[in-house]
């Protein structure tokens, strides 16, 4: 009888351990935001004080996360903007949906850099750190492109963003707006803190 107990004990322990692996494999993987390679860029600013930033974030996790802020040595005043019906509105966060994408693009959601420390030129690189509600920060080297640069996905209009339709505005109008250097929401920088 003693021998039978000894054989059962390791077998029972092995089955219990296998069961715990199965349970952990079924658990939530949490949010997992990352930047789509080659999607980040900043058009060379046409003014000394304002610049925009664009990129595409993916989330391979099974929980949504939110982009809550951006930091950079280029500016202490970086804000998130949502564009709906050709109207820009500053927001506190932008959702990166579970198993989805958040696209920041001309005419749509975007980053605004105000009170620039320096005016970056085409060919420069700007370091930015993206901060999320749940996930660890993500640091990117963002290339500065020509003021008129548009990625192939924006030019063809075939880029699948996975974002809700209300997150996209007219790309052409917003591009002209930035190129003219007019951004009314940054007229009073005191309320950004």
mmCIF file of C-alpha atoms in Angstrom:
data_model
loop_
_atom_site.group_PDB
_atom_site.id
_atom_site.type_symbol
_atom_site.label_atom_id
_atom_site.label_comp_id
_atom_site.label_asym_id
_atom_site.label_seq_id
_atom_site.Cartn_x
_atom_site.Cartn_y
_atom_site.Cartn_z
ATOM 1 C CA UNK A 1 0.000 0.000 0.000
ATOM 2 C CA UNK A 2 2.815 2.382 0.770
ATOM 3 C CA UNK A 3 4.258 1.826 -2.671
ATOM 4 C CA UNK A 4 0.944 2.668 -4.380
ATOM 5 C CA UNK A 5 0.716 5.951 -2.439
ATOM 6 C CA UNK A 6 4.200 6.915 -3.564
ATOM 7 C CA UNK A 7 3.311 6.404 -7.217
ATOM 8 C CA UNK A 8 0.082 8.336 -6.938
ATOM 9 C CA UNK A 9 1.618 11.340 -5.204
ATOM 10 C CA UNK A 10 4.041 12.324 -8.028
ATOM 11 C CA UNK A 11 1.362 11.623 -10.617
ATOM 12 C CA UNK A 12 -1.179 13.796 -8.794
ATOM 13 C CA UNK A 13 1.390 16.578 -8.425
ATOM 14 C CA UNK A 14 2.226 16.411 -12.141
ATOM 15 C CA UNK A 15 -1.460 16.613 -13.085
ATOM 16 C CA UNK A 16 -2.022 19.569 -10.743
ATOM 17 C CA UNK A 17 1.001 21.362 -12.248
ATOM 18 C CA UNK A 18 -0.209 20.703 -15.808
ATOM 19 C CA UNK A 19 -3.633 22.066 -14.855
ATOM 20 C CA UNK A 20 -2.097 25.300 -13.566
ATOM 21 C CA UNK A 21 -0.248 25.796 -16.878
ATOM 22 C CA UNK A 22 -3.496 25.387 -18.804
ATOM 23 C CA UNK A 23 -5.231 27.945 -16.559
ATOM 24 C CA UNK A 24 -2.437 30.467 -16.912
ATOM 25 C CA UNK A 25 -2.462 30.078 -20.704
ATOM 26 C CA UNK A 26 -6.158 31.004 -20.722
ATOM 27 C CA UNK A 27 -5.567 34.200 -18.710
ATOM 28 C CA UNK A 28 -5.513 37.744 -20.081
ATOM 29 C CA UNK A 29 -2.370 38.861 -21.876
ATOM 30 C CA UNK A 30 -3.072 42.520 -21.031
ATOM 31 C CA UNK A 31 -2.460 45.454 -23.355
ATOM 32 C CA UNK A 32 0.632 45.398 -25.571
ATOM 33 C CA UNK A 33 1.016 48.712 -27.472
ATOM 34 C CA UNK A 34 3.773 49.063 -30.018
ATOM 35 C CA UNK A 35 4.539 51.393 -32.913
ATOM 36 C CA UNK A 36 4.218 50.219 -36.498
ATOM 37 C CA UNK A 37 7.722 50.323 -37.953
ATOM 38 C CA UNK A 38 8.236 53.291 -40.267
ATOM 39 C CA UNK A 39 4.913 54.917 -39.368
ATOM 40 C CA UNK A 40 6.250 57.675 -37.092
ATOM 41 C CA UNK A 41 7.204 61.006 -38.615
ATOM 42 C CA UNK A 42 7.142 64.744 -38.036
ATOM 43 C CA UNK A 43 6.714 67.085 -40.985
ATOM 44 C CA UNK A 44 9.404 69.785 -40.859
ATOM 45 C CA UNK A 45 7.634 72.630 -39.039
ATOM 46 C CA UNK A 46 6.986 75.826 -40.968
ATOM 47 C CA UNK A 47 7.007 77.964 -37.820
ATOM 48 C CA UNK A 48 9.511 78.287 -35.010
ATOM 49 C CA UNK A 49 6.984 77.290 -32.343
ATOM 50 C CA UNK A 50 4.651 74.534 -33.616
ATOM 51 C CA UNK A 51 5.074 71.030 -35.001
ATOM 52 C CA UNK A 52 2.844 68.000 -35.498
ATOM 53 C CA UNK A 53 3.594 64.324 -34.996
ATOM 54 C CA UNK A 54 2.074 61.241 -36.554
ATOM 55 C CA UNK A 55 2.410 57.475 -36.033
ATOM 56 C CA UNK A 56 0.427 54.263 -35.881
ATOM 57 C CA UNK A 57 0.191 52.219 -32.698
ATOM 58 C CA UNK A 58 -0.932 48.605 -32.561
ATOM 59 C CA UNK A 59 -2.151 46.662 -29.563
ATOM 60 C CA UNK A 60 -1.688 42.899 -29.837
ATOM 61 C CA UNK A 61 -3.064 42.379 -26.335
ATOM 62 C CA UNK A 62 -6.594 41.416 -25.424
ATOM 63 C CA UNK A 63 -7.179 44.564 -23.337
ATOM 64 C CA UNK A 64 -7.415 48.164 -24.532
ATOM 65 C CA UNK A 65 -4.924 50.758 -23.333
ATOM 66 C CA UNK A 66 -4.767 54.529 -23.748
ATOM 67 C CA UNK A 67 -2.055 56.903 -24.895
ATOM 68 C CA UNK A 68 -2.131 59.504 -22.110
ATOM 69 C CA UNK A 69 0.841 61.771 -22.770
ATOM 70 C CA UNK A 70 4.019 62.295 -24.776
ATOM 71 C CA UNK A 71 7.320 63.729 -23.597
ATOM 72 C CA UNK A 72 10.303 64.950 -25.602
ATOM 73 C CA UNK A 73 13.305 67.231 -25.263
ATOM 74 C CA UNK A 74 11.873 69.146 -28.255
ATOM 75 C CA UNK A 75 8.998 70.601 -26.211
ATOM 76 C CA UNK A 76 7.524 70.652 -22.716
ATOM 77 C CA UNK A 77 4.087 71.302 -24.255
ATOM 78 C CA UNK A 78 2.963 68.230 -26.228
ATOM 79 C CA UNK A 79 -0.746 67.581 -26.473
ATOM 80 C CA UNK A 80 -2.997 64.911 -27.941
ATOM 81 C CA UNK A 81 -5.653 66.017 -30.431
ATOM 82 C CA UNK A 82 -8.704 64.309 -31.877
ATOM 83 C CA UNK A 83 -10.163 65.579 -35.153
ATOM 84 C CA UNK A 84 -13.884 65.123 -35.758
ATOM 85 C CA UNK A 85 -15.713 66.798 -38.667
ATOM 86 C CA UNK A 86 -12.615 68.890 -39.494
ATOM 87 C CA UNK A 87 -12.517 70.282 -35.943
ATOM 88 C CA UNK A 88 -9.513 69.653 -33.706
ATOM 89 C CA UNK A 89 -10.043 69.157 -30.002
ATOM 90 C CA UNK A 90 -7.414 68.634 -27.332
ATOM 91 C CA UNK A 91 -8.035 65.403 -25.402
ATOM 92 C CA UNK A 92 -6.522 63.822 -22.294
ATOM 93 C CA UNK A 93 -6.044 60.401 -23.918
ATOM 94 C CA UNK A 94 -6.529 58.369 -27.090
ATOM 95 C CA UNK A 95 -7.602 54.720 -26.918
ATOM 96 C CA UNK A 96 -5.440 51.970 -28.375
ATOM 97 C CA UNK A 97 -8.108 49.261 -28.801
ATOM 98 C CA UNK A 98 -7.533 45.630 -27.847
ATOM 99 C CA UNK A 99 -6.209 43.691 -30.837
ATOM 100 C CA UNK A 100 -6.455 46.915 -32.878
ATOM 101 C CA UNK A 101 -4.754 50.125 -33.960
ATOM 102 C CA UNK A 102 -4.663 53.827 -33.207
ATOM 103 C CA UNK A 103 -3.592 55.909 -36.189
ATOM 104 C CA UNK A 104 -2.307 59.447 -35.765
ATOM 105 C CA UNK A 105 -2.333 61.036 -39.222
ATOM 106 C CA UNK A 106 -2.853 64.287 -41.123
ATOM 107 C CA UNK A 107 -6.492 65.287 -40.875
ATOM 108 C CA UNK A 108 -7.071 62.857 -38.019
ATOM 109 C CA UNK A 109 -5.841 62.317 -34.500
ATOM 110 C CA UNK A 110 -2.367 63.758 -33.988
ATOM 111 C CA UNK A 111 0.265 65.116 -31.612
ATOM 112 C CA UNK A 112 0.946 68.850 -31.323
ATOM 113 C CA UNK A 113 4.310 70.140 -30.121
ATOM 114 C CA UNK A 114 4.164 73.800 -28.985
ATOM 115 C CA UNK A 115 6.865 76.208 -27.786
ATOM 116 C CA UNK A 116 9.622 74.248 -29.505
ATOM 117 C CA UNK A 117 13.099 74.321 -27.964
ATOM 118 C CA UNK A 118 14.492 74.340 -31.501
ATOM 119 C CA UNK A 119 13.050 74.109 -35.007
ATOM 120 C CA UNK A 120 13.892 70.646 -36.379
ATOM 121 C CA UNK A 121 14.789 70.365 -40.053
ATOM 122 C CA UNK A 122 14.178 67.649 -42.598
ATOM 123 C CA UNK A 123 16.604 64.800 -41.922
ATOM 124 C CA UNK A 124 16.732 65.399 -38.143
ATOM 125 C CA UNK A 125 15.432 62.903 -35.617
ATOM 126 C CA UNK A 126 13.297 63.752 -32.584
ATOM 127 C CA UNK A 127 13.162 61.451 -29.557
ATOM 128 C CA UNK A 128 9.689 61.057 -28.074
ATOM 129 C CA UNK A 129 8.417 58.887 -25.238
ATOM 130 C CA UNK A 130 4.824 57.708 -25.336
ATOM 131 C CA UNK A 131 3.129 57.187 -21.966
ATOM 132 C CA UNK A 132 0.175 54.845 -21.532
ATOM 133 C CA UNK A 133 -2.518 54.306 -18.946
ATOM 134 C CA UNK A 134 -1.404 50.719 -18.257
ATOM 135 C CA UNK A 135 1.646 49.747 -20.319
ATOM 136 C CA UNK A 136 5.255 50.788 -19.872
ATOM 137 C CA UNK A 137 6.437 53.887 -21.770
ATOM 138 C CA UNK A 138 7.602 53.451 -25.357
ATOM 139 C CA UNK A 139 10.494 55.582 -26.684
ATOM 140 C CA UNK A 140 10.761 56.265 -30.419
ATOM 141 C CA UNK A 141 13.195 58.052 -32.706
ATOM 142 C CA UNK A 142 10.917 60.058 -34.996
ATOM 143 C CA UNK A 143 12.384 61.202 -38.328
ATOM 144 C CA UNK A 144 11.658 64.734 -39.532
ATOM 145 C CA UNK A 145 10.373 64.619 -43.103
ATOM 146 C CA UNK A 146 9.661 67.338 -45.678
ATOM 147 C CA UNK A 147 6.750 69.613 -44.732
ATOM 148 C CA UNK A 148 4.756 68.156 -47.637
ATOM 149 C CA UNK A 149 5.633 64.489 -46.932
ATOM 150 C CA UNK A 150 2.761 61.997 -46.918
ATOM 151 C CA UNK A 151 3.189 58.262 -46.320
ATOM 152 C CA UNK A 152 1.980 55.968 -49.109
ATOM 153 C CA UNK A 153 -0.995 54.879 -46.965
ATOM 154 C CA UNK A 154 -2.219 58.495 -46.724
ATOM 155 C CA UNK A 155 -1.626 59.230 -50.405
ATOM 156 C CA UNK A 156 -3.543 56.187 -51.618
ATOM 157 C CA UNK A 157 -6.199 56.374 -48.921
ATOM 158 C CA UNK A 158 -5.978 52.594 -48.627
ATOM 159 C CA UNK A 159 -4.468 52.437 -45.153
ATOM 160 C CA UNK A 160 -6.615 50.252 -42.903
ATOM 161 C CA UNK A 161 -6.574 51.930 -39.520
ATOM 162 C CA UNK A 162 -9.015 49.795 -37.601
ATOM 163 C CA UNK A 163 -10.162 53.010 -35.913
ATOM 164 C CA UNK A 164 -13.710 54.215 -35.621
ATOM 165 C CA UNK A 165 -14.858 56.427 -38.521
ATOM 166 C CA UNK A 166 -15.362 59.446 -36.244
ATOM 167 C CA UNK A 167 -11.621 59.520 -35.548
ATOM 168 C CA UNK A 168 -10.831 60.676 -39.083
ATOM 169 C CA UNK A 169 -11.250 64.069 -40.652
ATOM 170 C CA UNK A 170 -10.342 65.519 -44.014
ATOM 171 C CA UNK A 171 -6.585 65.015 -44.463
ATOM 172 C CA UNK A 172 -6.194 67.832 -46.966
ATOM 173 C CA UNK A 173 -7.751 70.585 -44.876
ATOM 174 C CA UNK A 174 -5.761 69.704 -41.794
ATOM 175 C CA UNK A 175 -2.517 69.549 -43.772
ATOM 176 C CA UNK A 176 -3.090 73.082 -45.100
ATOM 177 C CA UNK A 177 -3.953 74.238 -41.597
ATOM 178 C CA UNK A 178 -0.605 73.009 -40.240
ATOM 179 C CA UNK A 179 1.383 74.287 -43.178
ATOM 180 C CA UNK A 180 -0.044 77.759 -42.555
ATOM 181 C CA UNK A 181 1.177 77.532 -38.971
ATOM 182 C CA UNK A 182 -2.217 78.411 -37.498
ATOM 183 C CA UNK A 183 -3.265 76.484 -34.438
ATOM 184 C CA UNK A 184 -5.726 78.492 -32.388
ATOM 185 C CA UNK A 185 -5.761 76.115 -29.432
ATOM 186 C CA UNK A 186 -2.144 77.021 -28.699
ATOM 187 C CA UNK A 187 -2.724 80.764 -28.514
ATOM 188 C CA UNK A 188 -2.796 80.585 -24.707
ATOM 189 C CA UNK A 189 -0.164 78.130 -23.469
ATOM 190 C CA UNK A 190 -0.908 78.774 -19.817
ATOM 191 C CA UNK A 191 -3.827 76.316 -19.687
ATOM 192 C CA UNK A 192 -1.855 73.282 -20.901
ATOM 193 C CA UNK A 193 -0.327 72.348 -17.585
#
